[in-house]
PDB file of C-alpha atoms in Angstrom:
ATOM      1  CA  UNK A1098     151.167 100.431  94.176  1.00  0.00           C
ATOM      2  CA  UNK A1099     149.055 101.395  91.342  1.00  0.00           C
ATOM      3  CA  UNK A1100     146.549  98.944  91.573  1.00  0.00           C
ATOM      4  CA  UNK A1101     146.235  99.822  95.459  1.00  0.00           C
ATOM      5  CA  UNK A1102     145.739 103.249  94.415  1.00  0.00           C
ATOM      6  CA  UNK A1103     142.851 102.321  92.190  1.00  0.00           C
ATOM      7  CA  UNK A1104     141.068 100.215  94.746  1.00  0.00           C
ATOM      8  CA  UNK A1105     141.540 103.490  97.074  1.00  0.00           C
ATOM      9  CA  UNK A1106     139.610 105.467  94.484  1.00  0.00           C
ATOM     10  CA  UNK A1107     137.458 103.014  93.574  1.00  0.00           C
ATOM     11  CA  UNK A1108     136.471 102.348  97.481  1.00  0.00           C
ATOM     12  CA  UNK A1109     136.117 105.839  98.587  1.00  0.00           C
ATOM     13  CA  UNK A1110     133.341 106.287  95.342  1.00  0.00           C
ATOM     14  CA  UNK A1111     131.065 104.130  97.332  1.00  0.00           C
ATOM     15  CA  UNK A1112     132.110 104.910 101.234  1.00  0.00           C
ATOM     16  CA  UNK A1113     133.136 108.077 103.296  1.00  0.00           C
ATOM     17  CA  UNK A1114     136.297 108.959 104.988  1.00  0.00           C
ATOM     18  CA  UNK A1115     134.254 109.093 107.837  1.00  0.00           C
ATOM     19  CA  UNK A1116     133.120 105.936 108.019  1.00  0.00           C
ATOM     20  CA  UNK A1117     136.630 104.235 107.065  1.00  0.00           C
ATOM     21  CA  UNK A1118     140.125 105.763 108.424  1.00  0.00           C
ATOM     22  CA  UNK A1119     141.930 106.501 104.962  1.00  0.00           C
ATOM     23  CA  UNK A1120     145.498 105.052 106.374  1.00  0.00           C
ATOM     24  CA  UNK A1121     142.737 101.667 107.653  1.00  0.00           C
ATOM     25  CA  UNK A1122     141.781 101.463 103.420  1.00  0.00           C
ATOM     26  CA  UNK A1123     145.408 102.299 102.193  1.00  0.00           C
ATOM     27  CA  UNK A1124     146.774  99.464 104.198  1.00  0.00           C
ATOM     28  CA  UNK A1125     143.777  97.366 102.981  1.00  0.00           C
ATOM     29  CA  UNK A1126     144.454  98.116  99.310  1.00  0.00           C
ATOM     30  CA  UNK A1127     148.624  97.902  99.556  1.00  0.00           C
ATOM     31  CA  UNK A1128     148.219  93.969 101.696  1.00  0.00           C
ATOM     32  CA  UNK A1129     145.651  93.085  99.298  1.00  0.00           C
ATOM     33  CA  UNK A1130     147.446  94.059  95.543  1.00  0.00           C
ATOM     34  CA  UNK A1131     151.105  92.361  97.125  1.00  0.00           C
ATOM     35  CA  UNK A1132     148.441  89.139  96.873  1.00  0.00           C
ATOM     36  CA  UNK A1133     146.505  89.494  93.517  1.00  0.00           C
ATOM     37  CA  UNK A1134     150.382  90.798  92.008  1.00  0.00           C
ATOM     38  CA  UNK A1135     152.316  88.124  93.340  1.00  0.00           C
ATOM     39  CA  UNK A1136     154.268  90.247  94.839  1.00  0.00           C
ATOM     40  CA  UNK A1137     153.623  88.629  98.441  1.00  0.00           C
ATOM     41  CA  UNK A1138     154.513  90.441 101.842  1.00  0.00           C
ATOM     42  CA  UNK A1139     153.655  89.807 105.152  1.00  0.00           C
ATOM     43  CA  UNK A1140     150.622  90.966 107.128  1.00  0.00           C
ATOM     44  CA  UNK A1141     152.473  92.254 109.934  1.00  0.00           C
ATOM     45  CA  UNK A1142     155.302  93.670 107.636  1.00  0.00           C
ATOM     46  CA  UNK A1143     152.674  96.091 105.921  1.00  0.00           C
ATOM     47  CA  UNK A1144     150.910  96.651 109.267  1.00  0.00           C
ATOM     48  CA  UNK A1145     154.571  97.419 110.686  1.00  0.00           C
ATOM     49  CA  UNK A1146     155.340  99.847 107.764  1.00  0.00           C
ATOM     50  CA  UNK A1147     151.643 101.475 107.668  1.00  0.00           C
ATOM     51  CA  UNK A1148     152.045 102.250 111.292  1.00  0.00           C
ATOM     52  CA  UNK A1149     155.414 103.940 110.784  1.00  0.00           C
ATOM     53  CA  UNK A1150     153.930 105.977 108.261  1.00  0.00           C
ATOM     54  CA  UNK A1151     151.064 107.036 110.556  1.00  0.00           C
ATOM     55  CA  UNK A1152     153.625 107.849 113.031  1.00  0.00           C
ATOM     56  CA  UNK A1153     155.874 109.419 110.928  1.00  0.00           C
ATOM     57  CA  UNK A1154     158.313 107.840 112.356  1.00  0.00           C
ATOM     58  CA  UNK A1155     161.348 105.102 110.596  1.00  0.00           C
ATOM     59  CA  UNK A1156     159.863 101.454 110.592  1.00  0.00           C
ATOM     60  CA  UNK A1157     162.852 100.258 112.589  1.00  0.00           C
ATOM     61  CA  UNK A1158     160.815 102.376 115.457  1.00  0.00           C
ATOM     62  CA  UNK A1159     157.770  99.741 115.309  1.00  0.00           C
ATOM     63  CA  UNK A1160     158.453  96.332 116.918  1.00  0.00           C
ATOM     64  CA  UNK A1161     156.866  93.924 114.765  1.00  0.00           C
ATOM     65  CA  UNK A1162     155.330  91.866 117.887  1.00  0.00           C
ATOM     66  CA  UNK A1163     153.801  95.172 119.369  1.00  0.00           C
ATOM     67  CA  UNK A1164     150.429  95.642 120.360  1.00  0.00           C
ATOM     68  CA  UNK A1165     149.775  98.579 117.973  1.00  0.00           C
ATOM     69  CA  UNK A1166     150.903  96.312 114.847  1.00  0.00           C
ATOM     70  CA  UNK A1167     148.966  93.403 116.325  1.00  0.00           C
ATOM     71  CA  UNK A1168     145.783  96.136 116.303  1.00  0.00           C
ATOM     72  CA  UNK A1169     146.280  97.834 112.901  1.00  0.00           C
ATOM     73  CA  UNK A1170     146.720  94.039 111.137  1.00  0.00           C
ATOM     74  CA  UNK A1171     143.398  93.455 112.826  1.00  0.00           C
ATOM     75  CA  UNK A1172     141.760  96.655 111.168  1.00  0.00           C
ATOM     76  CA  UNK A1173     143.624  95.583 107.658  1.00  0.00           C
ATOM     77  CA  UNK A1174     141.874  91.965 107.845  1.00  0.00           C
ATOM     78  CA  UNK A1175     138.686  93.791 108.815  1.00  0.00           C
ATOM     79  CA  UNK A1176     138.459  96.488 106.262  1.00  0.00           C
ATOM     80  CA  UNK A1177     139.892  94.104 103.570  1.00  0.00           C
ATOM     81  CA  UNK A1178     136.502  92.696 103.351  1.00  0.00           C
ATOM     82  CA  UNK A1179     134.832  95.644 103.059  1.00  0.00           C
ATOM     83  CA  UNK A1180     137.133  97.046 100.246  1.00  0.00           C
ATOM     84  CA  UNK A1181     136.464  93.626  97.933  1.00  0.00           C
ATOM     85  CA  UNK A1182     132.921  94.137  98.532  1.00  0.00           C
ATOM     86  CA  UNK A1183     133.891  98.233  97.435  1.00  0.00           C
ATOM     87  CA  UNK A1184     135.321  96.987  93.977  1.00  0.00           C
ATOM     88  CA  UNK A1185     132.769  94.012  93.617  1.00  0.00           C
ATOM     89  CA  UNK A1186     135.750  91.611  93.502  1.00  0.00           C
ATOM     90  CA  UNK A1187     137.017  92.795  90.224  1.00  0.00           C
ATOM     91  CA  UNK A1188     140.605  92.547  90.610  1.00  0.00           C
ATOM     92  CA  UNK A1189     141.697  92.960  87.712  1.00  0.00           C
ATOM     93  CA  UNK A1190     143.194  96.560  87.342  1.00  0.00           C
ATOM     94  CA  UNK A1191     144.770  97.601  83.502  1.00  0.00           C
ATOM     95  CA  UNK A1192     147.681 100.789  83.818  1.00  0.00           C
ATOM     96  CA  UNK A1193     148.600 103.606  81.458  1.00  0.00           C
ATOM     97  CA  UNK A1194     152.125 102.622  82.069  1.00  0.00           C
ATOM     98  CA  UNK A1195     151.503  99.577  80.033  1.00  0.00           C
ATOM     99  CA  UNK A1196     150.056 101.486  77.263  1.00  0.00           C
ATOM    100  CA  UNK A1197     152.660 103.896  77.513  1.00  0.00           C
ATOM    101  CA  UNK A1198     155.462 101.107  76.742  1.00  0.00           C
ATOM    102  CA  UNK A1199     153.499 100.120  73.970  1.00  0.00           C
ATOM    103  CA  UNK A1200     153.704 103.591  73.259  1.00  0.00           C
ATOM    104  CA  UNK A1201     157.306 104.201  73.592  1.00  0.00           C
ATOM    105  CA  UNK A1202     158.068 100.526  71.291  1.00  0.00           C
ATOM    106  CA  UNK A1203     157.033 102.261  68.329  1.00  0.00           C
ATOM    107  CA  UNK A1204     158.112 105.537  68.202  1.00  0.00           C
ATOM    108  CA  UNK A1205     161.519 107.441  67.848  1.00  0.00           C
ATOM    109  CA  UNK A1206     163.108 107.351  71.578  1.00  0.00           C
ATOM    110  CA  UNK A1207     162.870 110.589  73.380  1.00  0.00           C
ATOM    111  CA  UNK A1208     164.127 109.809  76.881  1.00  0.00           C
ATOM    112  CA  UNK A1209     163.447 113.627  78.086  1.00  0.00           C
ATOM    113  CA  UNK A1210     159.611 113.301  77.085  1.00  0.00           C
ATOM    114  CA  UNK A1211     159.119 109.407  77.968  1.00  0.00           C
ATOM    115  CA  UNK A1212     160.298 110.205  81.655  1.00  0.00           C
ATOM    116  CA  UNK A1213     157.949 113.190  81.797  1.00  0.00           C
ATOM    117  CA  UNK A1214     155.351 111.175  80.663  1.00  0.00           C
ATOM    118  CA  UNK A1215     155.854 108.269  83.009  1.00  0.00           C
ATOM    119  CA  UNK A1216     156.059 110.895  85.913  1.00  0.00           C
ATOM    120  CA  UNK A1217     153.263 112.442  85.096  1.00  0.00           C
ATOM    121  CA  UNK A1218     151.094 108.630  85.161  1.00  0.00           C
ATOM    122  CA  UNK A1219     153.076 108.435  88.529  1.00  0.00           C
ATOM    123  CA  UNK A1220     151.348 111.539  89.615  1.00  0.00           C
ATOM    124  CA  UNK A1221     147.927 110.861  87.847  1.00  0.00           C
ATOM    125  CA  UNK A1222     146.778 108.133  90.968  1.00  0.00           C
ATOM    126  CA  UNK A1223     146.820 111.340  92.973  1.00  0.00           C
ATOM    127  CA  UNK A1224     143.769 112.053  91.175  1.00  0.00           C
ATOM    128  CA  UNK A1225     140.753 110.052  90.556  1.00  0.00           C
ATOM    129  CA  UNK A1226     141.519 109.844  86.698  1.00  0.00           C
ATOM    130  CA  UNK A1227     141.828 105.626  87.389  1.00  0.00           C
ATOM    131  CA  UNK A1228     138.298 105.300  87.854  1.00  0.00           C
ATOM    132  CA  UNK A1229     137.233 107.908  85.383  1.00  0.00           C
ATOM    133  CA  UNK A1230     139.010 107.492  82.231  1.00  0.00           C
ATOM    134  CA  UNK A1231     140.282 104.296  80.565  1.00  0.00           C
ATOM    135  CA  UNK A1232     144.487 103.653  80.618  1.00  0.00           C
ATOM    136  CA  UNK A1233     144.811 105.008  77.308  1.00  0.00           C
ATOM    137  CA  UNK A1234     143.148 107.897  77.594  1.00  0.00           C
ATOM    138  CA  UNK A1235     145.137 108.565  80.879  1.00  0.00           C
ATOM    139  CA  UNK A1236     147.990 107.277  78.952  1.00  0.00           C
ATOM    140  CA  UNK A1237     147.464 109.986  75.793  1.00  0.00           C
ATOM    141  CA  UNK A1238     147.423 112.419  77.677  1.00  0.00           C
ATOM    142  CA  UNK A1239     150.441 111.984  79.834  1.00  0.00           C
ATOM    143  CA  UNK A1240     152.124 111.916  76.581  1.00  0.00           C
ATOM    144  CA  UNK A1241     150.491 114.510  75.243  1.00  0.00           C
ATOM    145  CA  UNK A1242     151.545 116.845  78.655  1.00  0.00           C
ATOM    146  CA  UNK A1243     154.731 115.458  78.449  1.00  0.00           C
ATOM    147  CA  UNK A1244     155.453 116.537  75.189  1.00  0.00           C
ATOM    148  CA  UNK A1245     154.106 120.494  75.575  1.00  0.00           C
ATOM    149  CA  UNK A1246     156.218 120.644  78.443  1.00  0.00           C
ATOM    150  CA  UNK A1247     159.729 119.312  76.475  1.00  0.00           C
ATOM    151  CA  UNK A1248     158.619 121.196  73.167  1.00  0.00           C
ATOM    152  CA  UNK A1249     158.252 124.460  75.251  1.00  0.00           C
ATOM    153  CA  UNK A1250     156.479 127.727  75.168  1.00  0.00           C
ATOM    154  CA  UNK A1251     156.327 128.078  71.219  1.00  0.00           C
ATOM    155  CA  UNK A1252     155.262 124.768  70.571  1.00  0.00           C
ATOM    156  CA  UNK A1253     151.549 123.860  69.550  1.00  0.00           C
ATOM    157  CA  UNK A1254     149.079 124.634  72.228  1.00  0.00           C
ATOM    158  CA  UNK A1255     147.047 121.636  73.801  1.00  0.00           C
ATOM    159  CA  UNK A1256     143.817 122.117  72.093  1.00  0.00           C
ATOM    160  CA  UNK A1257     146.060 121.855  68.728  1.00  0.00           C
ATOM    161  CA  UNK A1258     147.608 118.746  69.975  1.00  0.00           C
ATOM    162  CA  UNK A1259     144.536 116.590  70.580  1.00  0.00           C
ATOM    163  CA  UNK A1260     142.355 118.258  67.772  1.00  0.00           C
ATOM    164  CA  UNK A1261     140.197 116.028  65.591  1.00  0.00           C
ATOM    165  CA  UNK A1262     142.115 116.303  62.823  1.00  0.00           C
ATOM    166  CA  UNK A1263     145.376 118.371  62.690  1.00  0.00           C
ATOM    167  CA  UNK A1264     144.944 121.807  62.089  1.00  0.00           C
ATOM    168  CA  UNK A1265     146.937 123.487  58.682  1.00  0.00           C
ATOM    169  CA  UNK A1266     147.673 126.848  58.592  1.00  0.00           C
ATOM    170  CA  UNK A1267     147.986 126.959  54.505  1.00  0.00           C
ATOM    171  CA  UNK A1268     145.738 127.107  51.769  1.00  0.00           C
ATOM    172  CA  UNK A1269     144.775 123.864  50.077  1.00  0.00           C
ATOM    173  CA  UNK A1270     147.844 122.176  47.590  1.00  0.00           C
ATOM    174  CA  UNK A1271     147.198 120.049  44.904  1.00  0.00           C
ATOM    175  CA  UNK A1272     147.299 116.412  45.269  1.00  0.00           C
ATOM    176  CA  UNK A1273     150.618 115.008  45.856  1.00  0.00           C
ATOM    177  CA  UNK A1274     151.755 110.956  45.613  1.00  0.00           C
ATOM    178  CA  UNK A1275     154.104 111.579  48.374  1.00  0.00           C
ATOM    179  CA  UNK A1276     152.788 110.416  51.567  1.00  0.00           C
ATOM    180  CA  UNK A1277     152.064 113.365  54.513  1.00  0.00           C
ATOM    181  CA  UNK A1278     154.894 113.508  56.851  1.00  0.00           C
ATOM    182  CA  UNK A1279     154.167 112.924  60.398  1.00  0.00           C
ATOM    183  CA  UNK A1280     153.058 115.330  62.789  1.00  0.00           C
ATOM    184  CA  UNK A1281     155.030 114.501  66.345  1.00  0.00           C
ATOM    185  CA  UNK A1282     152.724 116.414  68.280  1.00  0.00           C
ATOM    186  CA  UNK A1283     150.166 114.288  67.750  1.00  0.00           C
ATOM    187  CA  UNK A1284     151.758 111.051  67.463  1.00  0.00           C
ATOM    188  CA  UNK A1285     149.776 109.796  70.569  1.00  0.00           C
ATOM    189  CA  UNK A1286     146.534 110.806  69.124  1.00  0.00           C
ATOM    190  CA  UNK A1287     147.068 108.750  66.015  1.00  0.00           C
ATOM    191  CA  UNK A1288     148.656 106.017  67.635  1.00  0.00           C
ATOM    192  CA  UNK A1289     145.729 104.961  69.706  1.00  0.00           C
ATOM    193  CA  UNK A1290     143.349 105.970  66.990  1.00  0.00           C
ATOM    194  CA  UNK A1291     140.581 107.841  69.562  1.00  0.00           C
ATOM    195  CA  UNK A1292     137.425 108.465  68.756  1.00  0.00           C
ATOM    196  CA  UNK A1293     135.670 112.475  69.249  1.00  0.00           C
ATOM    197  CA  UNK A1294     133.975 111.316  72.744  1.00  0.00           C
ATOM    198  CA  UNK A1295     137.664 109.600  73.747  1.00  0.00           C
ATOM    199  CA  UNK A1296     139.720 112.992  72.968  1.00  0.00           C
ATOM    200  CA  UNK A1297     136.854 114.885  74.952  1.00  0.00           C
ATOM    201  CA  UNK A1298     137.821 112.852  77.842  1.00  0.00           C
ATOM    202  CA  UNK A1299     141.761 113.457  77.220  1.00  0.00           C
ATOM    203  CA  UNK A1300     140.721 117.032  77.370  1.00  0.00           C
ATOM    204  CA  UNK A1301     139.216 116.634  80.638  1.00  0.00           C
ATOM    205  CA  UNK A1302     142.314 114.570  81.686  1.00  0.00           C
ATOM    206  CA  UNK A1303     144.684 117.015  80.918  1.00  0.00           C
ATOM    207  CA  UNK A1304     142.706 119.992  82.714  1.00  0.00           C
ATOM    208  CA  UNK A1305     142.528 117.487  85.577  1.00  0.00           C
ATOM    209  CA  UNK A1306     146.242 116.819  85.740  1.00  0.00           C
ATOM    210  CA  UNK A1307     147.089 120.914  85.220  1.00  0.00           C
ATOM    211  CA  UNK A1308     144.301 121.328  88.189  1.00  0.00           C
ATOM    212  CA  UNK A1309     146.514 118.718  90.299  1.00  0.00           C
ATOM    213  CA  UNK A1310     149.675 120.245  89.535  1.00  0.00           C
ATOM    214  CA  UNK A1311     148.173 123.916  89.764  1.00  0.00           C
ATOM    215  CA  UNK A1312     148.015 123.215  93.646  1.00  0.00           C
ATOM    216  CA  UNK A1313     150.920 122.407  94.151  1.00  0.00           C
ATOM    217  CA  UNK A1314     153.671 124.540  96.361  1.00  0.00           C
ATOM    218  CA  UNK A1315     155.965 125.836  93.369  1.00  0.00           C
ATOM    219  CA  UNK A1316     158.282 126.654  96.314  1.00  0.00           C
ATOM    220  CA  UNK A1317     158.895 123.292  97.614  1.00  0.00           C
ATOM    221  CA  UNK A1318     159.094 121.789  94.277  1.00  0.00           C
ATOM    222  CA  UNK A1319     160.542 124.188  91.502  1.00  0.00           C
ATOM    223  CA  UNK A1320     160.597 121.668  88.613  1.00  0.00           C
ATOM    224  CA  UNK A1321     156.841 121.987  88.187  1.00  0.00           C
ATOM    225  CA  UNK A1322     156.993 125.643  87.146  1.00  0.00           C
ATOM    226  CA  UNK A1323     157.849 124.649  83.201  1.00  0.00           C
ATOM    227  CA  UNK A1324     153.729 122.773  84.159  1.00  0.00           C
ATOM    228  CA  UNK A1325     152.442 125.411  85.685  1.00  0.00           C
ATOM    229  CA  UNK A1326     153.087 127.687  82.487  1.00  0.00           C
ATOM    230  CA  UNK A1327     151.056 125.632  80.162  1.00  0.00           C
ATOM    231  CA  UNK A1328     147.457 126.745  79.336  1.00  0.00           C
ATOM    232  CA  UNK A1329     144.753 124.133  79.769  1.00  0.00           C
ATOM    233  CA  UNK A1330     142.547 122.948  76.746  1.00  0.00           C
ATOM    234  CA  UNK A1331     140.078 125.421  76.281  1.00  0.00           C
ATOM    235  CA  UNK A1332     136.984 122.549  76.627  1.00  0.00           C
ATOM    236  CA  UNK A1333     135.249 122.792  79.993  1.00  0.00           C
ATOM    237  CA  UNK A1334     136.620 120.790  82.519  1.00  0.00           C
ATOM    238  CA  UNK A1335     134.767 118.225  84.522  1.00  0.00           C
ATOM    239  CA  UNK A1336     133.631 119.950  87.650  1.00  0.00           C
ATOM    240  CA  UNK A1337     135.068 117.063  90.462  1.00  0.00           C
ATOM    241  CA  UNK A1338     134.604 118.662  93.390  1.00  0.00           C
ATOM    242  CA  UNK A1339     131.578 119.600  96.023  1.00  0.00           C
ATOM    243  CA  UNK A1340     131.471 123.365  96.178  1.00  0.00           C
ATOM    244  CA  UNK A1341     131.161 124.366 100.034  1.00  0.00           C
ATOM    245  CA  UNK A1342     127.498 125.841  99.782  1.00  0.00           C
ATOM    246  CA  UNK A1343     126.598 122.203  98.192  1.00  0.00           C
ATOM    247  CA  UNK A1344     129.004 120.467 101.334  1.00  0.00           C
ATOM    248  CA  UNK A1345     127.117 122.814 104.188  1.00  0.00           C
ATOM    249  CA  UNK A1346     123.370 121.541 103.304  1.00  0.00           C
ATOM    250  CA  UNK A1347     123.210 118.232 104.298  1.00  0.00           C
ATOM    251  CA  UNK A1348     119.927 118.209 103.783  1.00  0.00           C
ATOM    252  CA  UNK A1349     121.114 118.466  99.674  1.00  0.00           C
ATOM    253  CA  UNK A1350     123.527 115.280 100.887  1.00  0.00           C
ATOM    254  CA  UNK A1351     120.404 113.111 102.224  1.00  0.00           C
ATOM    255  CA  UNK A1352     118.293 113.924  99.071  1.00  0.00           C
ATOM    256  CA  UNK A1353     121.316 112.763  97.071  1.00  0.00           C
ATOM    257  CA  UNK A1354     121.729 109.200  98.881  1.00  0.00           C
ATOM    258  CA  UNK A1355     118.200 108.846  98.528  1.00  0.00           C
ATOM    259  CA  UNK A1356     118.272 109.130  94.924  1.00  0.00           C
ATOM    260  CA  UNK A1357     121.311 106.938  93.836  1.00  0.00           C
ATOM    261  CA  UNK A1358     119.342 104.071  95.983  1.00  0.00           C
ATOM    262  CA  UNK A1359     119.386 100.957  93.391  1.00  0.00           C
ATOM    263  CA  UNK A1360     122.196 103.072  91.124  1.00  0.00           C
ATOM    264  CA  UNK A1361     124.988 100.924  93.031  1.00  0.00           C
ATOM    265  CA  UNK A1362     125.187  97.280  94.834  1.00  0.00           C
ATOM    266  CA  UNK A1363     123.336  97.533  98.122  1.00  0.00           C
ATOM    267  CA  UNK A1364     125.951  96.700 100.634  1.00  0.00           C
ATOM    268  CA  UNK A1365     125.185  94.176 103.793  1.00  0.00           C
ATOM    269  CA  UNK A1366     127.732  95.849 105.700  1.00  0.00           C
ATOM    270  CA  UNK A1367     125.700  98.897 106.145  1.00  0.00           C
ATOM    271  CA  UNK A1368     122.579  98.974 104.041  1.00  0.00           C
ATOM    272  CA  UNK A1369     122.235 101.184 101.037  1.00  0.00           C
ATOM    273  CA  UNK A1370     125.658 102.121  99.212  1.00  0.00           C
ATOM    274  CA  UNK A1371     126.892 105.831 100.447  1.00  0.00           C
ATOM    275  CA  UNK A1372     126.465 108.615  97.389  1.00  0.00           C
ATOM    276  CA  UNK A1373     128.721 108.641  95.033  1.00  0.00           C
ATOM    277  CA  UNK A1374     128.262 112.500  94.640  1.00  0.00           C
ATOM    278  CA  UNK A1375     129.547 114.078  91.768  1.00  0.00           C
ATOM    279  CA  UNK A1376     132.003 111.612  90.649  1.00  0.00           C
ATOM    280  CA  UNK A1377     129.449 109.038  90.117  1.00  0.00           C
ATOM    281  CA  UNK A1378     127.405 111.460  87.511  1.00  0.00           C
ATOM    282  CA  UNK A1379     130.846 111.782  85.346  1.00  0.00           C
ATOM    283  CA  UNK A1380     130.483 107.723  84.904  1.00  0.00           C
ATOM    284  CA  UNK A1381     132.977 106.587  87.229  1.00  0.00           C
ATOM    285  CA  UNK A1382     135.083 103.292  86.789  1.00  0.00           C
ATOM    286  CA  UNK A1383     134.746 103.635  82.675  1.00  0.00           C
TER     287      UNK A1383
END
């Protein structure tokens, strides 16, 4: 599912939900990742299943001879073409989960903060932080989240967390032989040694993920209110989305897909690639 959900990014940088039904492209991405993960299924089983969903309906409602599942595995075949074209054939896709088991090996188990953190990579293909960040970043600062949220209220702030270097509150002490003890709050920081531009973009991550959860109904799901409490870093955020001035000229849009013209793969489905707005000028798919 996570590698669908990063050709679903990765294809709607380059095309418009009004030129491909989203529930067309999720289908495309799901049938397609059960092939390149060996994890094989059925064209008419994921047709069957994407039309219950659309229908909101159980999949024992959907015949699997039906017309509308013979029509839908037509549009899958159809738009599958256009979505390997979307991703250039790279099929390949790498996961914070796996950097997060890597992560989890070698430090002390913490099963409270290692389920937050996997949760919260769970919850980061909602956003478009796949084709933005690399997994480790992603993966730092899940962990990072994770841990504010277990250590509570009084624990370091964020900014303190992902710092350069760890922040002292005491004058300087003379030299010592003994070795400095470990600081937990920043374990991930130090594990995956980052450099000053890579904990930039974990700051941005994190005031992504807060953004994500922010909008959220705290009434329909409680749990996220210990989330909702934590401060974001104090860096400025990326700023992902089209204000609705910007969306309203569309003269603004045409002067935009004029300009990316020869930034991106020309596509011989439909001529020039569609803009990438915003997205694109952050350096998507890093």
């Amino acid at each position: 599912m996570f590698t669908a959900a990063t050709w679903f990014h990765r294809f709607y940088m380059r095309y418009s939900t009004e030129d491909f039904a989203p529930s067309d492209v999720a289908a495309s991405c799901i049938f397609l990742a059960t092939k390149t993960e060996e994890c094989g299924r059925k064209l008419r089983d994921v047709a069957r299943i994407g039309q219950a969903k659309i229908r909101n309906t159980d999949a024992g409602n959907i015949h699997v001879d039906s017309k509308e599942v013979d029509q839908f595995s037509a549009s899958i075949l159809q738009t599958e073409e256009y979505l390997l074209e979307a991703i250039c054939f790279d099929l390949v896709v790498e996961s914070p989960h796996a950097e997060l088991v890597d992560l989890f090996d070698v430090h002390e188990k913490d099963t409270l903060i290692q389920e937050y953190a996997w949760c919260i990579a769970h919850d980061s293909y909602r956003t478009p932080l796949c084709v933005l960040y690399p997994p480790k970043v992603i993966a730092a600062a899940c962990y990072v989240l994770a841990q504010r949220i277990s250590d509570g209220p009084n624990s370091p702030s964020l900014d303190a967390r992902i710092s350069a270097s760890a922040p002292t509150a005491s004058l300087p002490t003379p030299p010592s032989h003994k070795p400095p003890s470990p600081d937990a709050s920043r374990f991930a920081i130090a594990y995956f040694a980052l450099s000053a531009a890579e904990l930039t973009s974990i700051s941005e991550a994190l005031s992504i993920l807060l953004e994500f959860y922010s909008a959220q109904d705290v009434t329909v799901h409680p749990y996220l209110s210990s989330i909702l409490t934590v401060p974001p870093p104090s860096s400025p955020k990326p700023n992902l989305y089209v204000t609705t001035a910007f969306s309203a000229n569309s003269a603004t849009l045409r002067d935009l897909s004029t300009d990316v013209s020869g930034r991106t793969p020309n596509s011989s489905h439909g001529g020039n690639t569609p803009a990438m707005g915003l997205l694109g000028a952050l350096g998507a798919e890093s």
